[in-house]
Structures are given as structure tokens and as C-alpha cells.
């Protein structure tokens, strides 16, 4: 019952975690049950004394995220050479600024065999503006005087200031009301396009919707 083990204190030994040491013994050519307990504990204690700086590890798995209103996290893979570190055993993670659009920060702190901290960042993009617009298909206006049509355009779920623009200077829209100035030709049908723009904010993009009367 002997085990062919790496000499303690080598670079490779310094790079393994407790889990990796257990795997090393399990994969040894001899029966793991035959390992001398004192030898095992000596190797384990020596390995624990050989800590490594988490800054030397490679972090992958970072992805760009989109704002959801909730805290956003990452499925990180942290490697020391070919050894994949274990969360809760080799490191712990703390997030900051990971809700709003912008740059989120991830602080990785080494524990167990690892010391120090490593900071990485990821981007949180603005979400699409969820503005919804409905409008009356047809309205009637008087040629001889100003006409006001209430609730002609309905806007819901817009993020940011809402503005309106039409393709006819005699027709304006304010807060969903269509205001038609006098002077249109009697009996003529006009096709009016209305562009409704939600400006957006720190978490939502600008968006424009077009409706036609």
C-alpha cells in the first residue's frame, strides 16, 4: 500500500486545492486505502502551508448582461494552471454595482490555499424601451376652427420623457390629445403620421414608434 506522490513544495503542489489533493490520492496507481495516515496528513499540512495568490489565476466566463431590474451575476470559471478552483473552498465572490446599466464589479477573494483578491468587471447594457402605442385609425376635424380629439393616442410603459412629432404642421399631439388647427381644406382626407419617442433613462434605451391616422 504505497503511493507515488509529488514532492511537497513544488510549483504543482502549490497550485492544488484540498479537493485536488483528494483527487490526486484517489487517482494514484496504488490503492488509496493503503495510504499511511501520517504520510497523508503531512502532505496535506505542507500543501496548506504553500498558499498561492488568487491574482495569478485566470478568470473566464464573463458575459455582457442586459438590465433586468434584478441583481446580475456571472458563472465564473477560475483556473490556476489546469486546476479549476472551487467556489467556497478556494475563493468567495462579492458583487458591486450589478443592478443598473453600467459597469459591474466582481471581487474574488482567495480562501483556503489562496490569498489576496482579484477584481474583474462586466458590462450591463440598457434594456429595450418597452413603450406601447395605440391610436385611433381615423379622426374628424372641422376646417373652420380648431379641433381637439382627446385620448386619440395612448402610450403605455414608456421609459423616459415622451415627445410627439407629426408630418403636418397644422396637427400637433400633446399628452395623447390630437389638436388640429383651423384651415384644413374642407372635404379633404389627410394622412397623418405621428412619431412618438420615449427618451429612455439610465437603464432603458431611447425608442420611437410611428402610427398613422
PDB file of C-alpha atoms in Angstrom:
ATOM      1  CA  UNK A   1       0.000   0.000   0.000  1.00  0.00           C
ATOM      2  CA  UNK A   2       2.316   2.787  -1.124  1.00  0.00           C
ATOM      3  CA  UNK A   3       1.525   5.852  -3.174  1.00  0.00           C
ATOM      4  CA  UNK A   4       3.772   7.558  -5.682  1.00  0.00           C
ATOM      5  CA  UNK A   5       3.260  11.206  -4.732  1.00  0.00           C
ATOM      6  CA  UNK A   6       4.668  14.548  -5.893  1.00  0.00           C
ATOM      7  CA  UNK A   7       7.265  16.068  -3.647  1.00  0.00           C
ATOM      8  CA  UNK A   8       5.738  18.702  -1.397  1.00  0.00           C
ATOM      9  CA  UNK A   9       6.790  22.275  -2.121  1.00  0.00           C
ATOM     10  CA  UNK A  10       6.933  22.002  -5.919  1.00  0.00           C
ATOM     11  CA  UNK A  11       5.124  24.502  -8.110  1.00  0.00           C
ATOM     12  CA  UNK A  12       2.432  21.950  -8.978  1.00  0.00           C
ATOM     13  CA  UNK A  13       1.805  21.126  -5.327  1.00  0.00           C
ATOM     14  CA  UNK A  14       1.328  24.803  -4.556  1.00  0.00           C
ATOM     15  CA  UNK A  15      -1.328  25.016  -7.250  1.00  0.00           C
ATOM     16  CA  UNK A  16      -3.673  22.315  -5.947  1.00  0.00           C
ATOM     17  CA  UNK A  17      -6.641  22.763  -3.657  1.00  0.00           C
ATOM     18  CA  UNK A  18      -7.835  20.418  -0.917  1.00  0.00           C
ATOM     19  CA  UNK A  19     -10.212  18.841  -3.421  1.00  0.00           C
ATOM     20  CA  UNK A  20      -7.383  18.408  -5.898  1.00  0.00           C
ATOM     21  CA  UNK A  21      -5.212  16.705  -3.304  1.00  0.00           C
ATOM     22  CA  UNK A  22      -8.022  14.273  -2.567  1.00  0.00           C
ATOM     23  CA  UNK A  23      -8.413  13.622  -6.299  1.00  0.00           C
ATOM     24  CA  UNK A  24      -4.664  13.112  -6.616  1.00  0.00           C
ATOM     25  CA  UNK A  25      -4.677  10.405  -3.993  1.00  0.00           C
ATOM     26  CA  UNK A  26      -7.811   8.821  -5.439  1.00  0.00           C
ATOM     27  CA  UNK A  27      -6.196   8.606  -8.875  1.00  0.00           C
ATOM     28  CA  UNK A  28      -2.868   7.285  -7.635  1.00  0.00           C
ATOM     29  CA  UNK A  29      -1.669   3.972  -9.011  1.00  0.00           C
ATOM     30  CA  UNK A  30      -1.853   2.283  -5.581  1.00  0.00           C
ATOM     31  CA  UNK A  31      -4.980   1.663  -3.543  1.00  0.00           C
ATOM     32  CA  UNK A  32      -5.897   4.923  -1.778  1.00  0.00           C
ATOM     33  CA  UNK A  33      -6.954   2.939   1.279  1.00  0.00           C
ATOM     34  CA  UNK A  34      -3.349   1.865   1.679  1.00  0.00           C
ATOM     35  CA  UNK A  35      -2.005   5.380   2.216  1.00  0.00           C
ATOM     36  CA  UNK A  36      -0.294   5.819   5.539  1.00  0.00           C
ATOM     37  CA  UNK A  37      -2.414   8.277   7.576  1.00  0.00           C
ATOM     38  CA  UNK A  38       0.603  10.147   8.934  1.00  0.00           C
ATOM     39  CA  UNK A  39       2.030  10.494   5.410  1.00  0.00           C
ATOM     40  CA  UNK A  40      -1.290  11.809   4.115  1.00  0.00           C
ATOM     41  CA  UNK A  41      -1.656  14.397   6.867  1.00  0.00           C
ATOM     42  CA  UNK A  42       1.950  15.512   6.449  1.00  0.00           C
ATOM     43  CA  UNK A  43       1.392  16.101   2.748  1.00  0.00           C
ATOM     44  CA  UNK A  44      -1.886  17.883   3.413  1.00  0.00           C
ATOM     45  CA  UNK A  45      -0.424  20.207   6.031  1.00  0.00           C
ATOM     46  CA  UNK A  46       2.538  21.017   3.806  1.00  0.00           C
ATOM     47  CA  UNK A  47       0.253  21.803   0.899  1.00  0.00           C
ATOM     48  CA  UNK A  48      -1.882  24.057   3.100  1.00  0.00           C
ATOM     49  CA  UNK A  49       1.224  25.989   4.053  1.00  0.00           C
ATOM     50  CA  UNK A  50       2.008  26.567   0.364  1.00  0.00           C
ATOM     51  CA  UNK A  51      -0.651  29.168  -0.462  1.00  0.00           C
ATOM     52  CA  UNK A  52      -0.955  30.892  -3.832  1.00  0.00           C
ATOM     53  CA  UNK A  53      -2.097  34.415  -4.795  1.00  0.00           C
ATOM     54  CA  UNK A  54      -5.544  34.460  -6.401  1.00  0.00           C
ATOM     55  CA  UNK A  55      -4.274  37.228  -8.721  1.00  0.00           C
ATOM     56  CA  UNK A  56      -2.231  34.666 -10.619  1.00  0.00           C
ATOM     57  CA  UNK A  57      -5.379  32.741 -11.544  1.00  0.00           C
ATOM     58  CA  UNK A  58      -7.217  33.093 -14.862  1.00  0.00           C
ATOM     59  CA  UNK A  59     -10.890  34.117 -14.779  1.00  0.00           C
ATOM     60  CA  UNK A  60     -13.189  33.226 -17.668  1.00  0.00           C
ATOM     61  CA  UNK A  61     -16.933  33.044 -18.266  1.00  0.00           C
ATOM     62  CA  UNK A  62     -17.619  36.782 -18.026  1.00  0.00           C
ATOM     63  CA  UNK A  63     -20.515  37.813 -20.256  1.00  0.00           C
ATOM     64  CA  UNK A  64     -22.194  41.114 -21.085  1.00  0.00           C
ATOM     65  CA  UNK A  65     -25.575  41.377 -19.388  1.00  0.00           C
ATOM     66  CA  UNK A  66     -28.727  43.425 -20.006  1.00  0.00           C
ATOM     67  CA  UNK A  67     -30.579  45.367 -17.339  1.00  0.00           C
ATOM     68  CA  UNK A  68     -33.471  43.443 -15.729  1.00  0.00           C
ATOM     69  CA  UNK A  69     -34.004  45.342 -12.502  1.00  0.00           C
ATOM     70  CA  UNK A  70     -32.519  42.450 -10.545  1.00  0.00           C
ATOM     71  CA  UNK A  71     -29.014  41.699  -9.285  1.00  0.00           C
ATOM     72  CA  UNK A  72     -26.982  40.170 -12.109  1.00  0.00           C
ATOM     73  CA  UNK A  73     -24.282  37.558 -11.538  1.00  0.00           C
ATOM     74  CA  UNK A  74     -21.849  35.500 -13.596  1.00  0.00           C
ATOM     75  CA  UNK A  75     -20.997  31.807 -13.916  1.00  0.00           C
ATOM     76  CA  UNK A  76     -17.277  32.243 -13.486  1.00  0.00           C
ATOM     77  CA  UNK A  77     -14.586  29.659 -14.133  1.00  0.00           C
ATOM     78  CA  UNK A  78     -11.390  30.326 -12.209  1.00  0.00           C
ATOM     79  CA  UNK A  79      -8.289  28.331 -13.027  1.00  0.00           C
ATOM     80  CA  UNK A  80      -4.825  28.065 -11.555  1.00  0.00           C
ATOM     81  CA  UNK A  81      -2.947  26.452 -14.420  1.00  0.00           C
ATOM     82  CA  UNK A  82      -5.025  23.406 -15.354  1.00  0.00           C
ATOM     83  CA  UNK A  83      -6.652  23.229 -11.924  1.00  0.00           C
ATOM     84  CA  UNK A  84     -10.214  24.580 -11.683  1.00  0.00           C
ATOM     85  CA  UNK A  85     -10.794  26.264  -8.339  1.00  0.00           C
ATOM     86  CA  UNK A  86     -13.832  25.547  -6.211  1.00  0.00           C
ATOM     87  CA  UNK A  87     -16.162  28.290  -5.002  1.00  0.00           C
ATOM     88  CA  UNK A  88     -16.475  28.247  -1.224  1.00  0.00           C
ATOM     89  CA  UNK A  89     -13.303  26.165  -0.923  1.00  0.00           C
ATOM     90  CA  UNK A  90     -10.701  28.189  -2.824  1.00  0.00           C
ATOM     91  CA  UNK A  91     -12.451  31.553  -3.192  1.00  0.00           C
ATOM     92  CA  UNK A  92     -15.518  33.634  -2.427  1.00  0.00           C
ATOM     93  CA  UNK A  93     -17.183  36.269  -4.625  1.00  0.00           C
ATOM     94  CA  UNK A  94     -18.727  39.653  -3.831  1.00  0.00           C
ATOM     95  CA  UNK A  95     -20.588  41.749  -6.451  1.00  0.00           C
ATOM     96  CA  UNK A  96     -20.973  45.530  -6.567  1.00  0.00           C
ATOM     97  CA  UNK A  97     -22.973  47.828  -8.905  1.00  0.00           C
ATOM     98  CA  UNK A  98     -24.606  44.788 -10.503  1.00  0.00           C
ATOM     99  CA  UNK A  99     -28.186  46.067 -10.868  1.00  0.00           C
ATOM    100  CA  UNK A 100     -28.202  49.210 -13.017  1.00  0.00           C
ATOM    101  CA  UNK A 101     -26.781  49.623 -16.505  1.00  0.00           C
ATOM    102  CA  UNK A 102     -23.083  50.416 -16.486  1.00  0.00           C
ATOM    103  CA  UNK A 103     -20.038  48.558 -15.191  1.00  0.00           C
ATOM    104  CA  UNK A 104     -20.437  45.909 -12.502  1.00  0.00           C
ATOM    105  CA  UNK A 105     -17.549  44.835 -10.289  1.00  0.00           C
ATOM    106  CA  UNK A 106     -16.719  41.322  -9.105  1.00  0.00           C
ATOM    107  CA  UNK A 107     -14.266  40.896  -6.234  1.00  0.00           C
ATOM    108  CA  UNK A 108     -12.785  37.418  -5.907  1.00  0.00           C
ATOM    109  CA  UNK A 109     -11.127  36.729  -2.554  1.00  0.00           C
ATOM    110  CA  UNK A 110      -8.871  33.739  -2.085  1.00  0.00           C
ATOM    111  CA  UNK A 111      -9.545  31.382   0.837  1.00  0.00           C
ATOM    112  CA  UNK A 112      -8.106  28.041   1.903  1.00  0.00           C
ATOM    113  CA  UNK A 113      -4.976  27.572  -0.213  1.00  0.00           C
ATOM    114  CA  UNK A 114      -5.384  31.001  -1.833  1.00  0.00           C
ATOM    115  CA  UNK A 115      -4.730  34.516  -0.579  1.00  0.00           C
ATOM    116  CA  UNK A 116      -5.286  38.011  -1.933  1.00  0.00           C
ATOM    117  CA  UNK A 117      -8.088  39.444  -4.047  1.00  0.00           C
ATOM    118  CA  UNK A 118      -8.712  39.793  -7.767  1.00  0.00           C
ATOM    119  CA  UNK A 119     -11.173  42.238  -9.316  1.00  0.00           C
ATOM    120  CA  UNK A 120     -12.873  41.803 -12.680  1.00  0.00           C
ATOM    121  CA  UNK A 121     -15.706  43.770 -14.296  1.00  0.00           C
ATOM    122  CA  UNK A 122     -18.553  43.215 -16.743  1.00  0.00           C
ATOM    123  CA  UNK A 123     -20.920  45.491 -18.650  1.00  0.00           C
ATOM    124  CA  UNK A 124     -24.646  45.796 -18.049  1.00  0.00           C
ATOM    125  CA  UNK A 125     -26.358  47.166 -21.154  1.00  0.00           C
ATOM    126  CA  UNK A 126     -29.516  49.258 -21.199  1.00  0.00           C
ATOM    127  CA  UNK A 127     -32.714  47.319 -21.838  1.00  0.00           C
ATOM    128  CA  UNK A 128     -35.032  47.973 -24.773  1.00  0.00           C
ATOM    129  CA  UNK A 129     -37.663  50.617 -24.047  1.00  0.00           C
ATOM    130  CA  UNK A 130     -40.979  48.759 -23.503  1.00  0.00           C
ATOM    131  CA  UNK A 131     -43.133  51.630 -24.845  1.00  0.00           C
ATOM    132  CA  UNK A 132     -46.513  50.558 -26.265  1.00  0.00           C
ATOM    133  CA  UNK A 133     -48.568  52.849 -28.545  1.00  0.00           C
ATOM    134  CA  UNK A 134     -52.107  52.616 -29.890  1.00  0.00           C
ATOM    135  CA  UNK A 135     -54.022  55.264 -31.851  1.00  0.00           C
ATOM    136  CA  UNK A 136     -57.391  55.839 -33.430  1.00  0.00           C
ATOM    137  CA  UNK A 137     -57.386  54.886 -37.104  1.00  0.00           C
ATOM    138  CA  UNK A 138     -59.455  57.876 -38.116  1.00  0.00           C
ATOM    139  CA  UNK A 139     -60.455  61.226 -36.613  1.00  0.00           C
ATOM    140  CA  UNK A 140     -62.673  64.006 -37.890  1.00  0.00           C
ATOM    141  CA  UNK A 141     -61.688  67.670 -37.711  1.00  0.00           C
ATOM    142  CA  UNK A 142     -63.539  70.846 -38.587  1.00  0.00           C
ATOM    143  CA  UNK A 143     -61.976  73.033 -41.270  1.00  0.00           C
ATOM    144  CA  UNK A 144     -63.348  76.293 -39.847  1.00  0.00           C
ATOM    145  CA  UNK A 145     -61.985  76.053 -36.292  1.00  0.00           C
ATOM    146  CA  UNK A 146     -59.523  74.271 -34.051  1.00  0.00           C
ATOM    147  CA  UNK A 147     -60.450  70.706 -33.163  1.00  0.00           C
ATOM    148  CA  UNK A 148     -59.275  68.759 -30.101  1.00  0.00           C
ATOM    149  CA  UNK A 149     -59.595  64.975 -30.094  1.00  0.00           C
ATOM    150  CA  UNK A 150     -58.993  63.531 -26.623  1.00  0.00           C
ATOM    151  CA  UNK A 151     -57.432  60.119 -25.994  1.00  0.00           C
ATOM    152  CA  UNK A 152     -56.598  59.752 -29.671  1.00  0.00           C
ATOM    153  CA  UNK A 153     -53.123  58.349 -28.943  1.00  0.00           C
ATOM    154  CA  UNK A 154     -52.467  56.091 -25.960  1.00  0.00           C
ATOM    155  CA  UNK A 155     -48.939  55.469 -24.678  1.00  0.00           C
ATOM    156  CA  UNK A 156     -48.115  52.856 -22.057  1.00  0.00           C
ATOM    157  CA  UNK A 157     -44.953  51.558 -20.343  1.00  0.00           C
ATOM    158  CA  UNK A 158     -42.752  54.295 -21.804  1.00  0.00           C
ATOM    159  CA  UNK A 159     -39.451  54.880 -20.036  1.00  0.00           C
ATOM    160  CA  UNK A 160     -38.273  58.482 -20.073  1.00  0.00           C
ATOM    161  CA  UNK A 161     -39.904  61.656 -21.367  1.00  0.00           C
ATOM    162  CA  UNK A 162     -42.412  61.133 -24.214  1.00  0.00           C
ATOM    163  CA  UNK A 163     -42.493  63.528 -27.171  1.00  0.00           C
ATOM    164  CA  UNK A 164     -44.670  63.662 -30.285  1.00  0.00           C
ATOM    165  CA  UNK A 165     -43.965  64.811 -33.833  1.00  0.00           C
ATOM    166  CA  UNK A 166     -46.277  64.843 -36.870  1.00  0.00           C
ATOM    167  CA  UNK A 167     -45.802  65.272 -40.611  1.00  0.00           C
ATOM    168  CA  UNK A 168     -48.322  68.144 -40.752  1.00  0.00           C
ATOM    169  CA  UNK A 169     -47.679  71.481 -39.039  1.00  0.00           C
ATOM    170  CA  UNK A 170     -51.429  72.000 -38.509  1.00  0.00           C
ATOM    171  CA  UNK A 171     -51.634  68.812 -36.441  1.00  0.00           C
ATOM    172  CA  UNK A 172     -49.935  68.519 -33.070  1.00  0.00           C
ATOM    173  CA  UNK A 173     -50.164  65.939 -30.295  1.00  0.00           C
ATOM    174  CA  UNK A 174     -49.946  66.674 -26.576  1.00  0.00           C
ATOM    175  CA  UNK A 175     -50.305  64.002 -23.910  1.00  0.00           C
ATOM    176  CA  UNK A 176     -52.388  61.811 -26.179  1.00  0.00           C
ATOM    177  CA  UNK A 177     -54.636  64.606 -27.456  1.00  0.00           C
ATOM    178  CA  UNK A 178     -54.629  65.477 -31.149  1.00  0.00           C
ATOM    179  CA  UNK A 179     -55.033  69.192 -31.783  1.00  0.00           C
ATOM    180  CA  UNK A 180     -55.936  70.200 -35.343  1.00  0.00           C
ATOM    181  CA  UNK A 181     -55.637  73.876 -36.236  1.00  0.00           C
ATOM    182  CA  UNK A 182     -58.262  75.509 -38.400  1.00  0.00           C
ATOM    183  CA  UNK A 183     -57.509  75.961 -42.061  1.00  0.00           C
ATOM    184  CA  UNK A 184     -57.598  72.419 -43.420  1.00  0.00           C
ATOM    185  CA  UNK A 185     -59.377  72.033 -46.736  1.00  0.00           C
ATOM    186  CA  UNK A 186     -62.961  71.015 -46.271  1.00  0.00           C
ATOM    187  CA  UNK A 187     -63.729  67.501 -47.505  1.00  0.00           C
ATOM    188  CA  UNK A 188     -60.085  66.545 -47.943  1.00  0.00           C
ATOM    189  CA  UNK A 189     -58.657  63.467 -46.251  1.00  0.00           C
ATOM    190  CA  UNK A 190     -55.211  63.858 -44.715  1.00  0.00           C
ATOM    191  CA  UNK A 191     -52.843  61.029 -43.845  1.00  0.00           C
ATOM    192  CA  UNK A 192     -51.154  61.956 -40.607  1.00  0.00           C
ATOM    193  CA  UNK A 193     -48.061  60.185 -39.316  1.00  0.00           C
ATOM    194  CA  UNK A 194     -47.234  60.605 -35.652  1.00  0.00           C
ATOM    195  CA  UNK A 195     -43.822  59.728 -34.258  1.00  0.00           C
ATOM    196  CA  UNK A 196     -43.867  59.028 -30.531  1.00  0.00           C
ATOM    197  CA  UNK A 197     -40.460  58.939 -28.853  1.00  0.00           C
ATOM    198  CA  UNK A 198     -39.661  57.710 -25.360  1.00  0.00           C
ATOM    199  CA  UNK A 199     -36.358  59.312 -24.415  1.00  0.00           C
ATOM    200  CA  UNK A 200     -35.230  56.464 -22.162  1.00  0.00           C
ATOM    201  CA  UNK A 201     -33.192  56.796 -18.984  1.00  0.00           C
ATOM    202  CA  UNK A 202     -30.121  55.333 -17.279  1.00  0.00           C
ATOM    203  CA  UNK A 203     -31.481  51.793 -17.647  1.00  0.00           C
ATOM    204  CA  UNK A 204     -33.593  51.942 -20.822  1.00  0.00           C
ATOM    205  CA  UNK A 205     -32.740  52.899 -24.408  1.00  0.00           C
ATOM    206  CA  UNK A 206     -34.472  55.574 -26.463  1.00  0.00           C
ATOM    207  CA  UNK A 207     -37.219  54.254 -28.747  1.00  0.00           C
ATOM    208  CA  UNK A 208     -39.525  55.745 -31.381  1.00  0.00           C
ATOM    209  CA  UNK A 209     -42.851  54.290 -32.531  1.00  0.00           C
ATOM    210  CA  UNK A 210     -44.831  55.547 -35.546  1.00  0.00           C
ATOM    211  CA  UNK A 211     -48.588  55.436 -36.024  1.00  0.00           C
ATOM    212  CA  UNK A 212     -50.710  56.667 -38.896  1.00  0.00           C
ATOM    213  CA  UNK A 213     -54.202  58.185 -38.903  1.00  0.00           C
TER     214      UNK A 213
END
